[in-house]
Coordinates of C-alpha atoms and ligand atoms in Angstrom, one line a residue:
M1 CA 2.6 -2.2 18.5
C2 CA 4.5 -5.6 18.7
G3 CA 6.5 -6.7 15.3
I4 CA 6.6 -10.3 14.0
I5 CA 8.6 -11.8 11.6
G6 CA 8.9 -15.0 10.1
Y7 CA 11.4 -17.1 7.7
I8 CA 11.4 -20.1 5.5
G9 CA 13.8 -21.1 2.9
K10 CA 17.3 -22.6 2.5
R11 CA 19.3 -20.2 4.5
Q12 CA 19.6 -19.6 8.2
A13 CA 16.6 -18.4 10.1
K14 CA 18.5 -17.0 12.8
D15 CA 20.0 -14.3 11.1
I16 CA 17.8 -13.2 8.5
L17 CA 15.1 -12.9 11.6
I18 CA 17.4 -11.0 13.8
G19 CA 18.0 -8.2 11.0
G20 CA 14.5 -8.4 10.3
L21 CA 13.7 -7.5 14.2
R22 CA 16.2 -5.1 14.0
R23 CA 13.8 -3.3 12.0
L24 CA 10.6 -4.0 13.7
E25 CA 12.0 -2.6 17.2
Y26 CA 10.4 0.1 16.6
R27 CA 7.1 -1.5 17.0
G28 CA 8.4 -2.5 20.8
Y29 CA 11.8 -3.5 23.1
D30 CA 10.2 -4.7 26.3
S31 CA 11.8 -8.3 25.5
A32 CA 12.5 -10.2 22.0
G33 CA 12.5 -13.9 20.9
L34 CA 13.2 -16.6 18.4
A35 CA 12.1 -19.7 17.8
V36 CA 13.5 -21.5 15.5
L37 CA 12.8 -25.3 13.8
N38 CA 15.3 -28.6 13.4
Q39 CA 16.0 -32.1 14.3
A40 CA 15.5 -31.7 18.0
G41 CA 12.7 -30.3 17.7
L42 CA 11.9 -26.5 18.8
S43 CA 14.7 -24.3 19.5
V44 CA 13.7 -21.2 21.5
Q45 CA 15.5 -18.3 23.0
K46 CA 13.8 -14.8 24.7
S47 CA 14.8 -12.1 26.3
Q48 CA 13.7 -9.1 28.7
G49 CA 14.6 -6.1 27.1
K50 CA 15.8 -4.9 23.5
L51 CA 16.9 -7.0 20.8
G52 CA 20.8 -6.6 21.8
K53 CA 20.3 -8.3 24.9
L54 CA 18.9 -11.4 23.0
V55 CA 21.5 -11.5 20.5
N56 CA 24.4 -11.1 23.3
Q57 CA 23.3 -14.0 25.2
L58 CA 22.5 -16.1 21.9
Q59 CA 24.9 -19.0 21.5
S60 CA 26.3 -20.2 18.0
D61 CA 24.6 -23.2 18.4
Q62 CA 21.3 -22.4 19.3
C63 CA 18.5 -21.6 17.2
I64 CA 19.4 -23.1 14.6
G65 CA 17.5 -23.9 11.7
N66 CA 16.1 -22.9 8.3
V67 CA 12.3 -22.0 9.5
G68 CA 11.9 -19.6 12.0
I69 CA 9.4 -16.9 13.9
G70 CA 10.9 -13.8 16.0
H71 CA 9.2 -11.2 17.8
T72 CA 9.9 -7.9 19.4
R73 CA 7.1 -6.6 22.3
W74 CA 5.5 -4.4 23.6
A75 CA 3.9 -5.4 26.3
T76 CA -0.2 -4.9 27.0
H77 CA -1.1 -8.2 29.0
G78 CA 1.4 -9.1 31.5
I79 CA 5.2 -7.0 32.5
P80 CA 7.9 -7.2 30.3
S81 CA 9.6 -10.2 31.3
K82 CA 11.5 -13.1 29.7
T83 CA 8.3 -15.7 30.4
N84 CA 6.5 -12.8 28.7
A85 CA 8.2 -12.5 25.7
H86 CA 7.1 -14.1 23.0
P87 CA 7.7 -17.0 20.8
H88 CA 4.8 -18.9 23.1
Y89 CA 4.4 -22.5 22.7
D90 CA 1.7 -24.9 23.7
S91 CA 2.4 -27.8 27.2
K92 CA 4.0 -30.4 24.4
E93 CA 6.3 -27.4 22.7
D94 CA 5.7 -28.0 19.3
I95 CA 3.9 -25.3 18.0
A96 CA 4.9 -22.2 18.4
V97 CA 3.2 -18.6 17.9
V98 CA 4.4 -14.9 17.6
H99 CA 1.2 -12.3 18.2
N100 CA 0.8 -8.9 17.7
G101 CA -2.5 -7.4 18.9
I102 CA -4.6 -8.4 21.6
I103 CA -7.0 -11.6 22.0
E104 CA -9.7 -9.6 23.9
N105 CA -11.9 -13.1 25.4
F106 CA -8.2 -14.7 26.2
R107 CA -9.4 -15.0 30.0
H108 CA -12.5 -17.4 29.3
I109 CA -10.5 -19.7 26.4
K110 CA -7.5 -20.0 28.8
T111 CA -9.7 -20.9 31.7
S112 CA -11.3 -23.6 29.8
L113 CA -7.5 -24.7 28.6
E114 CA -6.4 -24.6 32.0
A115 CA -9.5 -27.2 32.9
A116 CA -8.5 -29.5 29.7
G117 CA -5.4 -29.8 31.6
R118 CA -3.3 -27.4 29.6
R119 CA -0.6 -25.5 31.7
F120 CA 0.6 -21.5 31.3
T121 CA 3.4 -20.7 31.4
S122 CA 3.4 -16.4 31.3
D123 CA 0.6 -14.2 32.0
T124 CA 0.2 -12.7 28.4
D125 CA -3.2 -13.0 26.0
S126 CA -1.0 -14.6 23.4
E127 CA 0.0 -17.7 24.9
V128 CA -3.6 -18.7 24.5
L129 CA -2.9 -19.2 20.7
P130 CA -0.5 -22.0 20.9
H131 CA -2.5 -24.4 23.3
L132 CA -5.8 -23.3 21.1
I133 CA -4.1 -24.2 18.4
G134 CA -2.7 -27.7 19.6
S135 CA -6.2 -28.3 20.4
F136 CA -7.5 -28.3 17.4
Y137 CA -4.6 -29.5 15.9
K138 CA -5.3 -33.5 13.8
G139 CA -2.4 -33.4 11.4
D140 CA -3.1 -30.1 9.6
L141 CA -1.7 -26.9 11.2
L142 CA -3.7 -24.7 8.6
Q143 CA -6.7 -26.7 9.8
A144 CA -6.1 -26.2 13.4
V145 CA -5.1 -22.5 13.3
K146 CA -8.2 -22.4 11.3
G147 CA -10.1 -23.7 14.3
A148 CA -8.2 -22.1 16.6
L149 CA -8.8 -18.1 14.8
R150 CA -12.4 -18.8 14.9
Q151 CA -13.3 -18.6 18.8
V152 CA -10.2 -15.7 19.0
E153 CA -12.1 -11.9 19.6
G154 CA -9.6 -9.3 19.3
N155 CA -6.9 -8.4 16.9
Y156 CA -3.8 -10.4 15.3
A157 CA -0.9 -10.7 13.1
I158 CA 0.3 -14.2 13.6
A159 CA 2.6 -16.7 12.7
V160 CA 2.9 -20.0 13.7
I161 CA 5.1 -23.3 13.4
S162 CA 5.0 -26.7 14.0
T163 CA 8.0 -29.2 14.7
H164 CA 4.8 -31.6 13.3
E165 CA 4.9 -30.0 9.6
P166 CA 8.5 -28.7 9.8
T167 CA 8.3 -27.5 6.0
R168 CA 5.3 -25.2 6.6
M169 CA 4.4 -21.8 8.3
V170 CA 0.8 -20.5 8.8
A171 CA 0.3 -17.1 8.5
A172 CA -2.8 -14.7 9.6
R173 CA -4.2 -11.1 10.2
K174 CA -7.2 -9.6 11.6
G175 CA -6.9 -5.7 12.2
S176 CA -2.6 -6.0 13.1
P177 CA -0.2 -5.7 10.1
L178 CA 0.9 -8.5 8.2
V179 CA 2.6 -8.6 4.5
I180 CA 4.4 -11.3 3.2
G181 CA 8.1 -11.3 1.2
L182 CA 8.4 -13.4 -1.8
G183 CA 11.8 -14.7 -2.5
E184 CA 13.7 -17.4 -4.7
N185 CA 13.3 -20.4 -2.7
E186 CA 12.4 -18.4 0.7
H187 CA 9.4 -16.4 2.2
L188 CA 9.1 -14.2 4.7
V189 CA 6.4 -12.9 6.9
A190 CA 6.7 -9.5 8.7
S191 CA 4.6 -6.7 10.3
D192 CA 6.2 -3.8 7.5
V193 CA 8.2 -4.5 4.6
T194 CA 11.3 -2.4 6.1
A195 CA 12.0 -5.8 7.8
M196 CA 11.8 -7.6 4.8
L197 CA 13.6 -5.1 2.3
E198 CA 17.3 -6.8 2.3
H199 CA 15.9 -9.5 0.8
T200 CA 12.8 -9.1 -1.4
N201 CA 11.4 -5.7 -2.7
Q202 CA 8.4 -8.5 -3.7
V203 CA 5.7 -7.9 -1.1
V204 CA 2.1 -9.3 -0.8
Y205 CA -0.2 -7.3 1.5
I206 CA -2.6 -9.4 3.7
E207 CA -6.1 -8.4 4.6
D208 CA -8.4 -9.0 7.9
D209 CA -9.8 -12.1 8.1
E210 CA -7.3 -13.8 5.5
I211 CA -4.6 -16.8 6.6
V212 CA -1.8 -17.7 4.6
D213 CA 0.1 -20.7 4.0
I214 CA 3.6 -21.0 3.2
N215 CA 6.3 -23.0 2.2
M216 CA 9.6 -22.6 0.4
E217 CA 8.2 -22.8 -3.2
D218 CA 4.8 -21.7 -2.2
V219 CA 2.4 -18.8 -0.5
R220 CA -1.3 -19.9 -0.7
I221 CA -4.0 -17.1 0.5
S222 CA -7.4 -17.7 1.5
T223 CA -9.8 -16.5 3.8
L224 CA -10.9 -17.8 7.4
A225 CA -13.7 -19.4 5.5
G226 CA -11.7 -21.1 3.0
E227 CA -12.0 -19.0 -0.3
A228 CA -9.0 -19.1 -2.2
I229 CA -7.7 -15.1 -2.9
Q230 CA -5.1 -14.7 -6.0
R231 CA -3.4 -11.3 -5.1
N232 CA -0.4 -10.3 -7.3
A233 CA 2.6 -8.8 -5.7
A234 CA 3.4 -5.2 -5.0
T235 CA 7.0 -3.9 -5.6
V236 CA 8.2 -1.5 -2.4
M237 CA 10.0 1.4 -4.1
W238 CA 11.6 2.1 -0.2
D239 CA 15.5 0.6 -0.7
I240 CA 17.8 -0.6 2.1
S241 CA 19.8 2.8 2.6
Q242 CA 16.5 4.1 3.8
V243 CA 16.3 2.2 6.7
Q244 CA 20.1 2.1 7.7
K245 CA 21.2 5.3 10.2
E246 CA 24.1 5.8 7.0
G247 CA 27.0 6.9 9.6
Y248 CA 24.4 9.3 11.8
P249 CA 24.5 8.3 15.5
H250 CA 20.6 7.7 15.4
F251 CA 18.0 7.5 13.1
M252 CA 15.7 10.5 14.1
I253 CA 19.0 12.6 13.2
K254 CA 19.0 11.2 10.0
E255 CA 15.6 11.2 9.5
I256 CA 15.9 15.4 10.4
M257 CA 18.5 15.9 8.1
E258 CA 16.3 13.9 5.2
Q259 CA 13.5 16.4 5.5
P260 CA 15.0 18.2 2.6
S261 CA 14.5 15.6 0.2
S262 CA 11.6 14.1 2.3
L263 CA 9.8 17.5 1.5
R264 CA 10.7 17.6 -2.5
Q265 CA 9.7 13.8 -2.9
T266 CA 6.1 14.5 -1.0
I267 CA 5.9 18.7 -2.9
S268 CA 7.2 18.6 -6.5
E269 CA 4.3 15.9 -8.3
R270 CA 1.7 18.1 -6.5
I271 CA 2.3 21.3 -8.3
Q272 CA 2.3 21.7 -11.6
S273 CA 2.2 24.9 -13.6
G274 CA 1.1 27.0 -10.9
R275 CA -1.6 25.0 -9.8
V276 CA -2.2 22.3 -7.0
V277 CA -2.9 18.7 -8.8
F278 CA -4.1 15.6 -6.6
P279 CA -5.7 12.8 -9.1
E280 CA -6.1 10.4 -6.1
L281 CA -8.5 13.2 -5.1
E282 CA -10.2 12.8 -8.3
P283 CA -13.5 10.4 -6.9
L284 CA -14.4 13.5 -4.4
R285 CA -13.5 16.1 -6.9
E286 CA -17.0 16.9 -7.4
C287 CA -18.0 17.3 -3.8
L288 CA -15.1 18.6 -2.5
G289 CA -15.3 21.6 -5.2
N290 CA -19.9 21.9 -4.1
P291 CA -21.0 23.6 -0.7
D292 CA -23.6 21.8 -1.3
E293 CA -22.1 18.9 -0.7
F294 CA -19.4 18.9 1.8
N295 CA -19.7 21.3 4.8
Q296 CA -17.7 20.1 7.3
I297 CA -14.3 18.8 7.8
V298 CA -12.9 16.5 10.1
F299 CA -9.1 16.5 11.2
L300 CA -8.7 13.2 12.9
G301 CA -5.1 12.1 14.4
C302 CA -2.7 11.0 17.5
G303 CA 0.2 12.9 18.8
T304 CA 2.0 14.1 15.8
A305 CA -0.9 13.4 13.2
Y306 CA -3.3 15.3 16.0
H307 CA -1.1 18.4 15.6
A308 CA -0.6 17.6 11.9
G309 CA -4.6 18.0 12.2
F310 CA -4.5 20.9 14.1
V311 CA -2.6 23.0 11.7
G312 CA -4.7 21.4 8.6
K313 CA -8.1 22.9 10.3
Y314 CA -6.5 26.4 10.1
M315 CA -5.7 26.0 6.8
I316 CA -8.5 24.7 5.3
E317 CA -10.7 27.7 7.2
K318 CA -8.2 30.1 6.0
F319 CA -8.5 29.0 2.4
A320 CA -11.4 27.1 1.7
R321 CA -13.8 28.4 4.3
I322 CA -14.9 24.9 5.1
P323 CA -15.8 24.9 8.7
A324 CA -13.6 22.2 10.2
T325 CA -11.9 21.0 13.6
V326 CA -9.7 18.5 15.0
D327 CA -10.1 15.8 17.1
M328 CA -7.4 13.2 18.8
S329 CA -8.7 9.8 17.6
S330 CA -8.8 8.3 20.7
E331 CA -11.6 10.7 21.8
F332 CA -13.6 10.7 19.0
R333 CA -15.9 8.6 18.6
Y334 CA -17.0 8.6 22.6
S335 CA -18.0 12.1 22.0
S336 CA -20.9 11.9 19.8
P337 CA -19.5 13.6 16.5
V338 CA -22.3 15.0 14.5
L339 CA -21.6 13.7 10.9
T340 CA -23.6 13.8 8.0
P341 CA -23.4 12.7 4.5
R342 CA -21.9 16.0 4.0
T343 CA -18.9 15.5 6.8
L344 CA -15.4 15.1 5.3
V345 CA -12.9 12.9 8.0
V346 CA -9.4 13.3 6.9
A347 CA -7.2 10.8 8.8
I348 CA -3.8 11.6 9.4
S349 CA -1.2 8.6 10.3
Q350 CA 2.2 7.9 9.6
S351 CA 1.9 4.1 10.0
G352 CA -1.6 3.7 8.7
E353 CA -2.1 1.3 11.3
T354 CA -2.6 3.3 14.9
T355 CA -5.8 1.6 16.0
D356 CA -7.8 4.7 17.4
T357 CA -7.6 6.5 14.2
L358 CA -8.4 3.3 12.2
A359 CA -11.5 3.0 14.4
A360 CA -12.2 6.6 14.5
V361 CA -12.2 6.1 10.6
R362 CA -14.9 3.5 10.9
Y363 CA -17.0 5.0 13.3
A364 CA -17.2 8.2 10.6
K365 CA -18.1 6.1 7.7
E366 CA -21.1 4.3 9.5
H367 CA -22.7 7.0 10.2
G368 CA -22.2 8.7 6.9
A369 CA -18.8 10.4 6.5
A370 CA -16.6 10.1 3.8
A371 CA -13.4 10.0 4.8
I372 CA -9.4 10.2 3.8
A373 CA -6.7 9.0 4.8
I374 CA -2.9 10.5 4.5
S375 CA -0.3 8.0 5.3
N376 CA 3.4 7.2 4.5
V377 CA 3.1 3.8 4.6
V378 CA 1.4 2.5 1.2
G379 CA -0.9 -0.5 1.7
S380 CA -1.2 0.1 5.3
S381 CA -4.3 -1.0 7.3
I382 CA -5.9 3.0 6.7
T383 CA -5.5 2.9 3.0
R384 CA -8.7 0.0 2.9
E385 CA -10.6 2.0 5.6
V386 CA -11.0 5.2 3.4
D387 CA -12.6 6.5 -0.1
V388 CA -9.3 8.2 -0.7
T389 CA -5.8 7.4 0.3
I390 CA -3.0 10.8 0.2
N391 CA 0.4 9.1 0.0
M392 CA 3.2 11.2 1.6
Y393 CA 5.9 9.9 0.1
A394 CA 8.2 10.9 3.2
G395 CA 10.8 7.2 3.1
P396 CA 10.7 5.0 5.9
E397 CA 11.0 6.5 9.3
I398 CA 12.2 4.4 11.8
A399 CA 12.5 6.2 15.0
V400 CA 10.0 6.7 17.3
A401 CA 9.2 10.1 17.4
A402 CA 7.9 11.5 14.2
S403 CA 10.4 14.0 12.2
K404 CA 10.6 13.7 8.5
T405 CA 6.7 12.6 8.4
Y406 CA 5.1 15.2 9.8
T407 CA 6.8 18.3 8.2
S408 CA 5.3 16.2 5.0
Q409 CA 1.9 15.9 6.8
L410 CA 2.1 19.4 6.8
A411 CA 3.2 19.8 3.3
V412 CA 0.4 17.7 2.1
L413 CA -2.3 19.1 4.2
S414 CA -1.1 23.2 3.1
L415 CA -1.5 21.5 -0.7
F416 CA -4.4 19.9 0.1
A417 CA -6.6 23.4 1.4
L418 CA -5.4 25.2 -1.5
Y419 CA -6.3 22.6 -3.8
V420 CA -10.1 23.0 -2.2
A421 CA -10.1 26.4 -2.2
N422 CA -9.0 26.3 -5.9
L423 CA -12.4 23.9 -6.7
R424 CA -14.7 26.2 -4.3
Q425 CA -13.4 29.8 -5.0
P426 CA -11.1 32.0 -7.0
L427 CA -9.0 33.0 -4.1
D428 CA -6.6 36.1 -3.6
A429 CA -3.6 35.3 -6.1
D430 CA -1.1 37.0 -4.2
S431 CA -1.9 35.1 -0.9
T432 CA -2.0 31.9 -2.7
E433 CA 0.9 32.8 -5.0
T434 CA 3.3 33.6 -1.9
L435 CA 2.3 30.5 -0.1
L436 CA 2.5 28.2 -3.2
K437 CA 5.7 29.6 -4.2
D438 CA 7.1 29.6 -0.3
I439 CA 6.0 25.6 -0.4
L440 CA 8.2 25.2 -3.8
Q441 CA 11.1 26.4 -1.7
L442 CA 10.2 24.1 1.6
P443 CA 13.5 21.7 0.8
S444 CA 15.6 25.1 0.8
H445 CA 14.7 26.6 3.2
V446 CA 14.2 23.8 5.7
E447 CA 18.1 23.7 4.5
K448 CA 18.8 27.0 5.7
V449 CA 17.6 25.9 9.4
L450 CA 19.0 22.7 9.4
T451 CA 22.5 24.5 9.0
Q452 CA 21.8 26.3 11.9
A453 CA 21.8 22.4 14.1
S454 CA 25.2 23.4 15.5
S455 CA 24.0 26.3 17.2
I456 CA 20.4 24.9 17.9
E457 CA 22.9 22.0 19.5
H458 CA 24.2 24.7 21.6
I459 CA 21.7 26.2 23.2
A460 CA 19.7 22.7 23.8
K461 CA 23.5 21.6 25.8
R462 CA 22.6 24.8 28.2
Y463 CA 19.3 24.3 28.3
S464 CA 19.5 20.0 29.0
T465 CA 19.4 20.3 32.6
F466 CA 16.0 22.0 32.9
N467 CA 13.2 19.5 34.2
H468 CA 10.0 22.1 32.6
F469 CA 9.2 23.8 29.4
L470 CA 6.7 25.9 28.5
Y471 CA 6.2 26.1 24.5
L472 CA 4.1 29.2 23.4
G473 CA 2.8 30.0 20.0
R474 CA -0.8 31.2 18.7
H475 CA -3.0 30.9 16.0
I476 CA -1.3 28.2 13.6
N477 CA 1.5 28.3 15.7
Y478 CA -0.3 26.9 18.3
P479 CA -0.3 23.3 17.4
S480 CA 3.6 23.9 16.6
A481 CA 3.5 24.5 20.3
L482 CA 2.6 21.7 21.0
E483 CA 4.3 19.2 18.7
G484 CA 7.5 21.0 20.1
A485 CA 6.3 20.4 23.5
L486 CA 5.6 16.9 22.7
K487 CA 8.9 16.1 20.7
L488 CA 10.5 16.6 24.1
K489 CA 8.9 14.9 26.7
E490 CA 8.8 11.7 24.2
I491 CA 13.1 11.7 23.7
S492 CA 14.2 13.8 26.2
Y493 CA 11.6 12.6 29.5
I494 CA 11.5 16.0 30.5
H495 CA 8.3 17.6 31.2
A496 CA 7.0 20.0 29.0
E497 CA 3.8 21.8 28.1
G498 CA 2.7 23.4 24.6
Y499 CA 0.1 26.4 25.6
P500 CA -1.7 29.3 23.7
A501 CA 0.2 32.1 24.1
G502 CA -2.5 34.6 24.9
E503 CA -4.3 32.0 27.6
M504 CA -0.8 32.0 29.7
K505 CA -2.5 35.0 31.4
H506 CA -5.4 33.2 32.8
G507 CA -3.5 31.0 35.0
A508 CA -0.1 28.7 33.4
I509 CA 1.7 32.7 34.4
A510 CA 1.7 31.1 37.6
L511 CA 4.4 28.7 36.6
I512 CA 7.3 31.4 35.4
D513 CA 9.6 31.8 37.2
D514 CA 14.2 31.4 36.3
D515 CA 13.6 27.2 36.4
M516 CA 10.9 27.7 33.3
P517 CA 12.4 27.9 29.8
V518 CA 9.6 29.0 28.1
V519 CA 10.2 28.7 23.9
C520 CA 8.7 31.0 21.9
I521 CA 7.3 31.4 18.1
V522 CA 7.8 34.6 17.3
S523 CA 8.2 34.7 13.9
E524 CA 6.4 37.0 11.5
S525 CA 2.8 36.4 11.4
E526 CA -0.4 38.3 11.7
V527 CA -0.2 38.3 15.8
H528 CA 3.4 39.1 16.0
E529 CA 3.0 41.8 18.0
K530 CA 0.4 40.1 20.1
M531 CA 3.4 37.6 20.6
L532 CA 5.9 39.9 21.7
S533 CA 3.4 41.2 24.2
N534 CA 3.3 37.8 25.7
I535 CA 6.9 37.0 25.6
Q536 CA 7.2 40.3 27.4
E537 CA 5.0 39.2 30.1
V538 CA 7.0 36.4 30.8
H539 CA 10.3 38.3 30.2
A540 CA 9.1 40.8 33.1
R541 CA 8.9 37.5 35.4
K542 CA 12.4 35.9 34.9
G543 CA 11.0 33.6 32.4
R544 CA 13.7 32.1 30.6
I545 CA 13.3 33.1 27.1
I546 CA 14.6 31.1 23.8
A547 CA 12.8 32.7 21.0
I548 CA 11.7 31.0 17.6
A549 CA 12.2 34.4 15.3
T550 CA 12.1 35.3 11.7
K551 CA 15.7 36.6 10.4
G552 CA 16.1 40.0 10.4
D553 CA 13.7 40.7 13.7
L554 CA 15.4 43.9 15.0
E555 CA 13.3 43.7 18.1
I556 CA 14.1 40.2 19.5
E557 CA 17.9 40.2 18.3
A558 CA 18.1 43.2 21.1
L559 CA 15.9 41.6 23.1
F560 CA 16.6 37.7 23.3
Q561 CA 20.2 36.1 23.0
D562 CA 19.3 32.5 22.6
T563 CA 17.0 33.1 19.5
I564 CA 16.8 30.2 16.5
Y565 CA 16.4 32.5 13.0
L566 CA 14.1 30.7 10.2
P567 CA 14.1 32.2 7.0
Q568 CA 11.3 34.3 5.8
I569 CA 8.4 32.7 5.2
H570 CA 4.4 32.4 4.4
E571 CA 2.8 32.6 7.9
F572 CA 1.2 29.2 6.9
A573 CA 4.5 27.2 6.4
S574 CA 6.0 28.3 9.1
P575 CA 5.0 25.7 11.2
I576 CA 7.3 23.7 8.8
L577 CA 10.7 25.3 9.5
I578 CA 9.7 25.6 13.6
A579 CA 8.7 22.0 13.6
V580 CA 12.7 21.1 12.0
A581 CA 14.0 23.6 14.3
F582 CA 12.0 22.2 17.9
Q583 CA 12.9 18.6 16.0
L584 CA 16.9 19.5 16.5
F585 CA 16.4 21.1 20.0
A586 CA 15.0 18.0 21.6
Y587 CA 16.9 15.5 19.7
Y588 CA 20.5 17.5 20.9
V589 CA 18.7 18.1 24.3
A590 CA 17.6 14.1 24.6
A591 CA 21.2 13.2 23.1
H592 CA 23.1 15.0 25.6
R593 CA 21.2 13.8 28.0
G594 CA 22.5 10.8 26.7
L595 CA 18.9 8.4 26.3
D596 CA 18.5 6.8 23.7
V597 CA 17.0 9.4 21.6
D598 CA 15.7 6.5 19.0
Q599 CA 13.6 4.1 21.1
P600 CA 12.3 6.0 23.9
R601 CA 11.2 4.2 27.4
N602 CA 7.6 3.1 26.9
L603 CA 7.2 4.3 23.6
A604 CA 6.5 2.2 20.2
K605 CA 6.3 3.6 17.2
S606 CA 3.0 2.7 15.5
V607 CA -0.1 2.2 18.7
T608 CA -2.1 -0.7 17.3
V609 CA -3.9 -1.2 20.7
E610 CA -6.7 1.6 21.9
Ligands
LIG1 C1 4.9 10.6 17.2 O1 6.6 11.5 17.7 C2 4.9 10.3 17.9 N1 6.0 9.1 18.4 C3 3.6 9.7 18.4 O2 2.7 10.3 19.2 C4 2.6 9.5 16.6 O3 3.1 10.3 15.7 C5 1.2 8.9 17.0 O4 1.3 7.5 17.3 C6 0.3 8.5 15.4 O5 1.0 7.4 14.7 P1 0.4 7.6 13.3 O6 0.6 8.9 12.6 O7 1.3 6.3 13.1 O8 -1.0 7.2 13.4

């Protein structure tokens, strides 16, 4: 969590830092701050709350200079407040630091620095960094940062500036993302590339235990141990329009509406002449195809990504007939999972930075498993942990709530299941062909769901005052119910629970009354009849039903008024259409409640703490 940015060049740093922080705000928005170097020393401005508050309070003569750093915070140590906001600086106010991560041994360091006379002003772990760097400073900022980092345990991406060396910036990373943007006589440092897209598409990804010495002309990377690193710049394919709202009131609705094109990007290159192709899986192809090699697949992820993995489990078992399980990354390594060299872990992470997922993958690898990542951010941390990465190419997602990246994860997983299935056994031609056809048509099917936005909005408006919702689904759409409920919870702050419909009569049915809207997934499927019976059980107890059904389902039409209709589609592709309908529903409920859809309270998009 937290976003950091730094600029060194000839332009006013303030404007560039604020523009970058605006893009990074999805990483946390408890407070924001800037520190800029000028002849008077260090000009620091901070504010509790969102970046907008800082921008409003900044006077035109503050933070003037060509070298500066900025931060947007998701609080871990210390409440959200102005004092706990970054940048932090040392007692003499000559070294300033922005930090993303956690310094685990900060108490120990703080005690010894305080004993040496250093005065702390915040409750954060991060504040030890400027003091520690200050204590190592002997005329060379790079050496001082190196000395300090050798003392700290934990995770960090940092950017450091000092009044002693006003044309220099030092940055370093361990466990938190850091990227350098290369410009003409100017350089940027940031937590991710979206913060620098306006200025450059030439970037260098920094790896763990590396430190970067930056001035206007030059960027030098080395390891903490002192070994120089030569790394070529990568070209970022995203463009600036993808990180702007382009007339939409929120990023979330823009990203929901982008799904026909994001899905096209995810799918198009991967189906050729009626076959699924995954060139990136070539190194694992033999093991994937051989039942004597991989005999177990474990899907891992957090939140929405976990729900994608849950759908993946159904798909791989159905088509490839490989035993599969799904685990929340945060639980995985504490549950003594049985892993062998014949286990394949498939880790799903939009950002590729979720700490729990990174740790789960590391654990699996240490215990002999092979690992694949499905990620949306090229060069993200997870790509360095796994054997193979599948990029989903959904384009940048700014809203904290995942929408287009979830549907792209599902599309990748359905293709992955078919790919592995084909390597293992000739599949029932009919079902593969229909599924492949439907996957290819997903963009146009999704367009049809999107054309119902205003009727979904109408339903959402009527239900936006309820405080509890139940989402029911079965089989492959049980995870869809979980995801629908999560989406509503995170952006509308309404309590919602996803539940397997067949389990309801074992307890949850006691909750049903006319204050409890029940969203029922009753689209065409193997369990359609069973789902209908479960709906009747809710109906009989005066539950208010919102149904998700397949167009032309006359039984549902006759029974329920509040129905969202999906185009006819293969059952195993239906979670994608259902997800889109649920995203629209949650979006409109939250928007009608007047909530901050893109930046819901307490959340951050990349959860880089355990
Ligand atoms: C999604 O709407 C959530 N904001 C959240 O559950 C998210 O999916 C989760 O934190 C995992 O993130 P990742 O995909 O970047 O690993």
